[in-house]
Coordinates of C-alpha atoms in Angstrom, one line a residue:
M16 CA -17.8 99.3 54.6
T17 CA -16.5 102.8 54.4
S18 CA -13.3 103.3 52.4
P19 CA -10.8 106.2 52.8
I20 CA -10.7 108.6 49.9
V21 CA -7.3 110.2 49.1
P22 CA -6.6 112.9 46.5
A23 CA -5.7 111.8 43.0
L24 CA -2.1 112.4 42.1
V25 CA -3.1 113.7 38.6
P26 CA -6.5 115.1 37.6
T27 CA -8.3 112.4 35.6
D28 CA -10.1 114.9 33.5
E29 CA -6.8 115.9 31.9
V30 CA -6.2 113.8 28.7
G31 CA -2.6 113.4 27.9
V32 CA -0.8 113.7 31.2
P33 CA 3.0 113.7 31.2
A34 CA 4.4 110.2 30.9
V35 CA 7.4 108.7 32.5
L36 CA 10.3 107.2 30.6
G37 CA 10.1 109.7 27.7
E38 CA 13.4 111.0 26.2
P39 CA 13.0 114.4 24.4
L40 CA 15.2 114.7 21.4
P41 CA 16.6 117.9 19.8
D42 CA 14.4 117.6 16.6
G43 CA 11.2 117.5 18.7
S44 CA 10.9 113.8 18.6
V45 CA 10.5 111.7 21.7
R46 CA 11.9 108.2 22.5
C47 CA 9.7 106.1 24.7
H48 CA 11.5 103.8 27.0
A49 CA 8.6 102.1 28.7
C50 CA 8.6 98.9 26.6
A51 CA 11.2 97.1 24.5
H52 CA 10.0 98.6 21.2
R53 CA 11.5 101.9 22.4
C54 CA 9.3 103.8 19.9
L55 CA 10.6 107.0 18.3
L56 CA 7.6 109.3 18.2
R57 CA 7.6 112.2 15.8
P58 CA 5.5 115.2 16.8
D59 CA 1.8 114.3 17.2
R60 CA 2.4 110.6 16.7
V61 CA 1.6 107.7 19.0
G62 CA 3.7 104.6 19.7
I63 CA 2.9 101.1 18.7
C64 CA 0.6 100.8 21.8
G65 CA -1.6 103.6 20.5
V66 CA -1.8 105.3 23.9
R67 CA 1.5 107.2 24.3
E68 CA 1.8 110.3 22.3
N69 CA 4.4 113.0 21.5
R70 CA 2.6 116.2 22.1
D71 CA 4.7 119.3 21.7
G72 CA 7.9 117.4 22.3
I73 CA 6.6 115.8 25.6
L74 CA 5.6 112.1 25.9
R75 CA 2.1 111.9 27.3
S76 CA -0.2 109.1 28.4
L77 CA -3.6 109.2 26.7
V78 CA -5.2 106.7 29.2
Y79 CA -4.2 107.8 32.7
G80 CA -7.1 107.2 35.0
R81 CA -9.4 106.1 32.1
A82 CA -10.4 102.5 32.9
V83 CA -12.3 100.5 30.3
A84 CA -12.4 97.5 32.7
A85 CA -12.7 97.4 36.5
H86 CA -13.7 94.1 38.0
V87 CA -13.3 92.0 41.2
D88 CA -11.7 88.6 40.4
P89 CA -10.5 85.7 42.4
I90 CA -6.7 86.0 42.5
E91 CA -6.4 82.5 41.0
K92 CA -7.9 83.9 37.8
K93 CA -4.8 86.0 37.0
P94 CA -3.5 83.2 37.3
L95 CA -1.5 83.6 40.6
F96 CA -1.5 80.3 42.6
H97 CA 1.2 81.1 45.1
V98 CA 0.0 84.6 46.2
A99 CA -2.7 85.2 48.9
P100 CA -4.8 82.1 48.0
S101 CA -8.6 82.5 48.0
T102 CA -8.5 86.3 48.1
L103 CA -10.0 88.9 45.7
A104 CA -8.1 91.1 43.2
Y105 CA -9.5 94.4 42.1
S106 CA -8.6 94.3 38.4
I107 CA -8.2 97.3 36.2
A108 CA -7.2 98.1 32.6
T109 CA -7.2 100.8 30.0
V110 CA -7.2 100.4 26.3
G111 CA -3.9 99.7 24.4
C112 CA -1.2 97.1 24.1
D113 CA 2.3 97.0 22.7
F114 CA 1.7 93.6 21.1
H115 CA -0.9 92.7 18.5
C116 CA -1.2 89.0 19.0
D117 CA -3.3 87.0 16.5
F118 CA -4.7 84.9 19.4
C119 CA -5.6 87.7 21.8
Q120 CA -8.5 86.9 24.1
N121 CA -9.1 90.6 25.0
W122 CA -8.5 92.1 21.5
E123 CA -11.4 94.5 21.7
I124 CA -9.8 96.6 24.4
A125 CA -6.1 95.7 23.7
Q126 CA -6.3 96.7 20.1
A127 CA -9.0 99.4 20.4
P128 CA -6.6 102.2 19.3
R129 CA -5.2 100.2 16.4
L130 CA -8.7 99.2 15.2
E131 CA -10.1 102.7 15.9
L132 CA -12.8 101.3 18.3
D133 CA -14.5 104.0 20.3
L134 CA -14.8 102.4 23.7
E135 CA -16.3 104.1 26.7
A136 CA -13.8 104.7 29.4
R137 CA -14.7 105.3 33.0
R138 CA -12.8 108.0 35.0
L139 CA -11.1 106.1 37.8
P140 CA -8.3 108.0 39.4
P141 CA -5.8 106.1 41.6
S142 CA -7.6 107.2 44.8
S143 CA -10.9 105.8 43.6
A144 CA -9.3 102.5 42.5
V145 CA -7.8 102.0 45.9
A146 CA -11.0 103.0 47.7
E147 CA -13.1 100.6 45.5
A148 CA -10.6 97.8 46.0
I149 CA -10.9 98.2 49.8
H150 CA -14.7 98.5 49.7
A151 CA -14.9 95.2 47.6
G152 CA -12.8 93.4 50.2
A153 CA -9.9 92.8 47.8
S154 CA -6.4 92.0 49.1
S155 CA -4.7 93.3 45.9
I156 CA -5.0 95.5 42.8
A157 CA -4.2 93.8 39.6
Y158 CA -3.2 95.6 36.4
T159 CA -4.3 93.2 33.8
Y160 CA -6.5 92.3 30.7
V161 CA -4.1 94.3 28.4
E162 CA -0.4 95.0 28.8
P163 CA -0.2 97.3 31.8
T164 CA 3.2 98.7 30.8
V165 CA 1.4 101.0 28.3
F166 CA -0.3 102.7 31.3
I167 CA 2.6 102.5 33.7
E168 CA 2.0 106.0 35.1
Y169 CA -1.5 104.9 36.2
V170 CA 0.1 101.7 37.7
L171 CA 2.7 103.7 39.6
D172 CA 0.4 106.3 41.1
T173 CA -2.2 103.7 42.1
G174 CA 0.4 101.4 43.6
R175 CA 1.9 104.2 45.7
L176 CA -1.5 104.6 47.3
A177 CA -2.3 100.9 47.4
R178 CA 0.8 99.7 49.2
P179 CA 0.3 101.8 52.4
A180 CA -3.3 100.6 52.4
G181 CA -2.0 97.0 52.7
L182 CA -3.0 96.0 49.1
L183 CA -0.6 93.9 47.0
G184 CA 0.3 95.1 43.5
L185 CA -0.2 92.4 40.8
Y186 CA 1.0 92.7 37.3
V187 CA -0.3 90.5 34.5
S188 CA 2.1 91.1 31.6
N189 CA 3.5 90.1 28.3
G190 CA 7.0 90.8 29.7
Y191 CA 8.0 93.5 27.3
A192 CA 8.9 96.1 30.0
T193 CA 12.3 97.7 29.7
P194 CA 14.8 97.5 32.6
E195 CA 14.0 101.1 33.3
A196 CA 10.3 100.3 33.6
V197 CA 11.0 97.2 35.8
A198 CA 13.0 99.4 38.2
L199 CA 10.0 101.7 38.6
L200 CA 7.5 98.9 38.9
A201 CA 9.5 97.1 41.6
E202 CA 8.5 100.0 43.9
V203 CA 4.8 99.0 43.7
I204 CA 4.5 95.5 42.3
D205 CA 4.7 92.5 44.5
A206 CA 3.9 89.7 42.1
A207 CA 3.6 89.2 38.4
N208 CA 2.3 86.6 36.0
V209 CA 4.2 86.9 32.7
D210 CA 3.3 85.2 29.5
L211 CA 6.2 83.4 28.0
K212 CA 4.3 82.7 24.8
S213 CA 6.9 80.7 23.0
F214 CA 10.6 80.0 23.0
D215 CA 10.8 80.8 19.3
D216 CA 11.7 84.3 18.2
T217 CA 10.0 83.8 14.8
F218 CA 6.7 83.1 16.5
Y219 CA 7.0 86.3 18.5
R220 CA 7.8 88.3 15.4
R221 CA 5.1 86.7 13.2
H222 CA 2.2 86.4 15.6
C223 CA 2.8 89.1 18.3
G224 CA 4.8 91.8 16.5
A225 CA 7.6 91.5 19.1
R226 CA 10.8 89.6 19.9
L227 CA 11.6 86.9 22.4
A228 CA 14.9 88.2 23.9
P229 CA 13.4 91.3 25.7
V230 CA 10.8 89.0 27.3
L231 CA 13.5 86.8 28.8
D232 CA 15.5 89.8 29.9
S233 CA 12.4 91.3 31.6
L234 CA 11.6 88.1 33.4
V235 CA 15.2 88.0 34.8
A236 CA 15.0 91.7 35.8
M237 CA 11.7 91.2 37.6
R238 CA 13.1 88.2 39.4
K239 CA 16.3 90.1 40.5
A240 CA 14.1 93.1 41.6
G241 CA 12.3 90.8 44.1
I242 CA 9.0 90.5 42.3
W243 CA 7.3 87.1 42.8
L244 CA 7.0 85.5 39.4
E245 CA 4.6 83.0 37.9
V246 CA 4.9 82.1 34.2
T247 CA 2.1 81.2 31.7
T248 CA 2.5 79.6 28.3
L249 CA -0.5 79.3 26.0
V250 CA -0.2 76.0 24.1
I251 CA -1.5 76.6 20.6
P252 CA -1.8 73.6 18.3
G253 CA 0.7 73.8 15.5
H254 CA 2.4 76.9 16.9
T255 CA 3.6 76.5 20.5
D256 CA 3.1 72.9 21.2
D257 CA 6.4 71.5 19.9
P258 CA 7.8 69.2 22.6
A259 CA 11.4 70.2 21.9
A260 CA 10.5 73.9 22.2
L261 CA 8.7 73.3 25.4
R262 CA 11.7 71.4 26.8
A263 CA 13.9 74.4 26.0
L264 CA 11.4 76.8 27.5
T265 CA 11.0 75.0 30.7
A266 CA 14.7 74.3 31.1
W267 CA 15.3 78.1 30.8
I268 CA 12.7 78.8 33.5
V269 CA 14.5 76.3 35.9
E270 CA 17.9 77.8 35.2
A271 CA 17.0 81.5 35.0
L272 CA 14.2 81.9 37.4
G273 CA 14.4 78.8 39.7
P274 CA 12.7 75.4 39.9
E275 CA 10.0 76.7 42.3
T276 CA 8.7 79.2 39.8
P277 CA 5.1 78.2 39.1
W278 CA 4.5 77.4 35.4
H279 CA 0.9 77.6 34.1
V280 CA 0.2 75.6 30.9
S281 CA -2.9 77.2 29.4
R282 CA -5.4 75.7 27.0
F283 CA -6.0 77.6 23.7
F284 CA -9.4 78.3 22.4
P285 CA -10.0 79.9 19.0
A286 CA -10.0 83.7 19.2
H287 CA -9.4 87.0 17.2
R288 CA -7.5 86.1 14.1
M289 CA -6.8 82.4 15.0
L290 CA -10.4 81.2 14.6
D291 CA -9.3 78.4 12.3
V292 CA -7.0 76.8 14.9
P293 CA -8.6 74.1 17.0
S294 CA -8.6 74.1 20.8
T295 CA -5.6 72.4 22.4
P296 CA -6.1 68.6 22.9
L297 CA -6.1 67.5 26.5
A298 CA -3.4 65.0 25.7
T299 CA -1.1 67.8 24.5
L300 CA -1.6 69.8 27.7
A301 CA -0.9 66.7 29.8
E302 CA 2.3 66.1 27.8
A303 CA 3.4 69.8 28.2
A304 CA 2.9 69.5 32.0
E305 CA 5.0 66.4 32.1
I306 CA 7.7 68.1 30.1
G307 CA 7.8 70.9 32.7
R308 CA 8.0 68.4 35.6
A309 CA 10.8 66.5 33.8
A310 CA 12.7 69.7 33.4
G311 CA 12.7 70.2 37.1
L312 CA 9.8 72.6 37.7
L313 CA 8.3 71.8 41.1
H314 CA 4.9 73.5 40.5
V315 CA 3.3 72.9 37.1
Y316 CA -0.4 73.7 36.5
V317 CA -2.8 73.3 33.6
G318 CA -5.4 76.0 33.1
N319 CA -8.7 76.0 31.1
A320 CA -8.8 72.2 31.4
P321 CA -10.6 71.2 34.6
E322 CA -11.0 67.7 33.2
L323 CA -7.3 67.1 33.9
G324 CA -7.4 68.1 37.5
L325 CA -4.0 69.7 37.4
E326 CA -4.5 72.9 39.2
S327 CA -3.8 71.9 42.8
T328 CA -0.6 72.6 44.7
A329 CA 1.4 69.9 46.3
C330 CA 4.4 70.1 48.6
A331 CA 7.7 70.1 46.6
G332 CA 9.2 68.1 49.4
C333 CA 6.9 65.2 50.3
G334 CA 3.9 65.6 47.9
Q335 CA 1.4 66.5 50.5
S336 CA -1.7 68.3 49.1
L337 CA -1.4 72.0 50.2
L338 CA -3.8 74.0 48.1
E339 CA -6.6 71.9 46.6
R340 CA -8.4 73.9 43.8
H341 CA -11.9 73.3 42.4
G342 CA -12.4 76.0 39.9
Y343 CA -11.7 79.2 41.8
R344 CA -12.5 77.6 45.2
T345 CA -9.4 76.6 47.1
V346 CA -9.2 74.2 50.1
R347 CA -6.2 75.2 52.2
R348 CA -4.1 72.5 53.9
L349 CA -1.1 74.7 54.7
T350 CA -0.2 75.4 58.3
P351 CA -1.0 78.9 59.6
E352 CA 2.8 79.6 59.0
G353 CA 2.5 78.7 55.3
T354 CA 4.4 75.4 55.6
C355 CA 3.6 71.8 54.8
P356 CA 1.8 70.0 57.7
R357 CA 3.7 66.8 57.0
C358 CA 7.3 67.8 56.4
S359 CA 7.3 71.5 57.5
R360 CA 8.7 72.7 54.1
A361 CA 7.7 76.3 53.3
L362 CA 5.7 76.8 50.2
A363 CA 7.3 79.5 48.0
G364 CA 5.1 82.5 47.4
L365 CA 3.5 85.6 49.0
R366 CA 1.1 86.0 51.8
L367 CA 0.8 82.3 52.4
A368 CA 0.9 82.5 56.2
T369 CA -2.5 83.2 57.7
A370 CA -1.0 84.7 60.8
A371 CA 1.2 87.1 59.0
S372 CA 1.6 90.4 60.9
G373 CA 3.5 92.3 58.2
P374 CA 2.3 93.4 54.8
M375 CA 3.4 90.1 53.2
M376 CA 5.1 86.8 53.8
S377 CA 7.5 85.6 51.1
A378 CA 9.7 82.8 50.1
F379 CA 11.5 83.3 46.8
P380 CA 12.4 80.3 44.7
C381 CA 15.9 79.0 45.0
G382 CA 18.1 78.3 42.0

């Protein structure tokens, strides 16, 4: 399959391209407004993410078009369960992250600048990313594996080429983008899965180097901007598995984002600096899912635990099975219009109608 090649918006051989959301200050410092840390960068210093630098009073990205990961994944792996089921997502990432989570699954690339790991980066300008996605038969481009806000310039330029090509923009995020960043992202991002890691600010400060409030604000801003949202919570034994905290978290999702917002309960496995914490018991995951349903969430899923069989989608109206998942294989029982065959209720999400003539079909959660 031949894919169209379009010019890159910024040469990928130029390290340190001008970044967006940088505020020059009279003393030569720069304030970065991409994420909620809003780092103040003195000359020749980088932000917390390690990939945004003040060079001669100008904020620059050190990772534009420099991908350390580029893979084709099932869209369900993001996880996004209510977006273009059974399609492929071309997934890209650079190094860097504005969090330093103790339990990070991708710490080698996320923390590479902080740990001074010299990883080989592939030159992948936006035009090439779009061309490769089309060649692979993908329906979307996902910015994932690390926090994509740290390479927002790369996201924006790629998304501006991807959207006219009919590709959805997917954002897998920790939710620390500023309102200014969300406003820019809304131009190119159709759907996002955001980690709501805990409803406890102390947990965020101690284990992620961040705060809870900006994550909640970002989720609301994305919702208001029209970005389809799905939320993931990693249930870590002894840290994020408290039933009362999960009740507060899920009640907030229902009230702030709407009851049809999908909530993914994810099983923890020991990783990075949390190797001494055991995997999440299946009973804990099942209890968390029940807490979400009791709070009023209509679509609750449990990931990394196929034994529980809690990854399929049922109609919120009559309970009819609509999307039956077995690993990353999905059996579709929706009508071609994206509705329940029994009660005709529309399933909330994007590109659920197989006969869609436009770039997407959407139904945003009420609430």
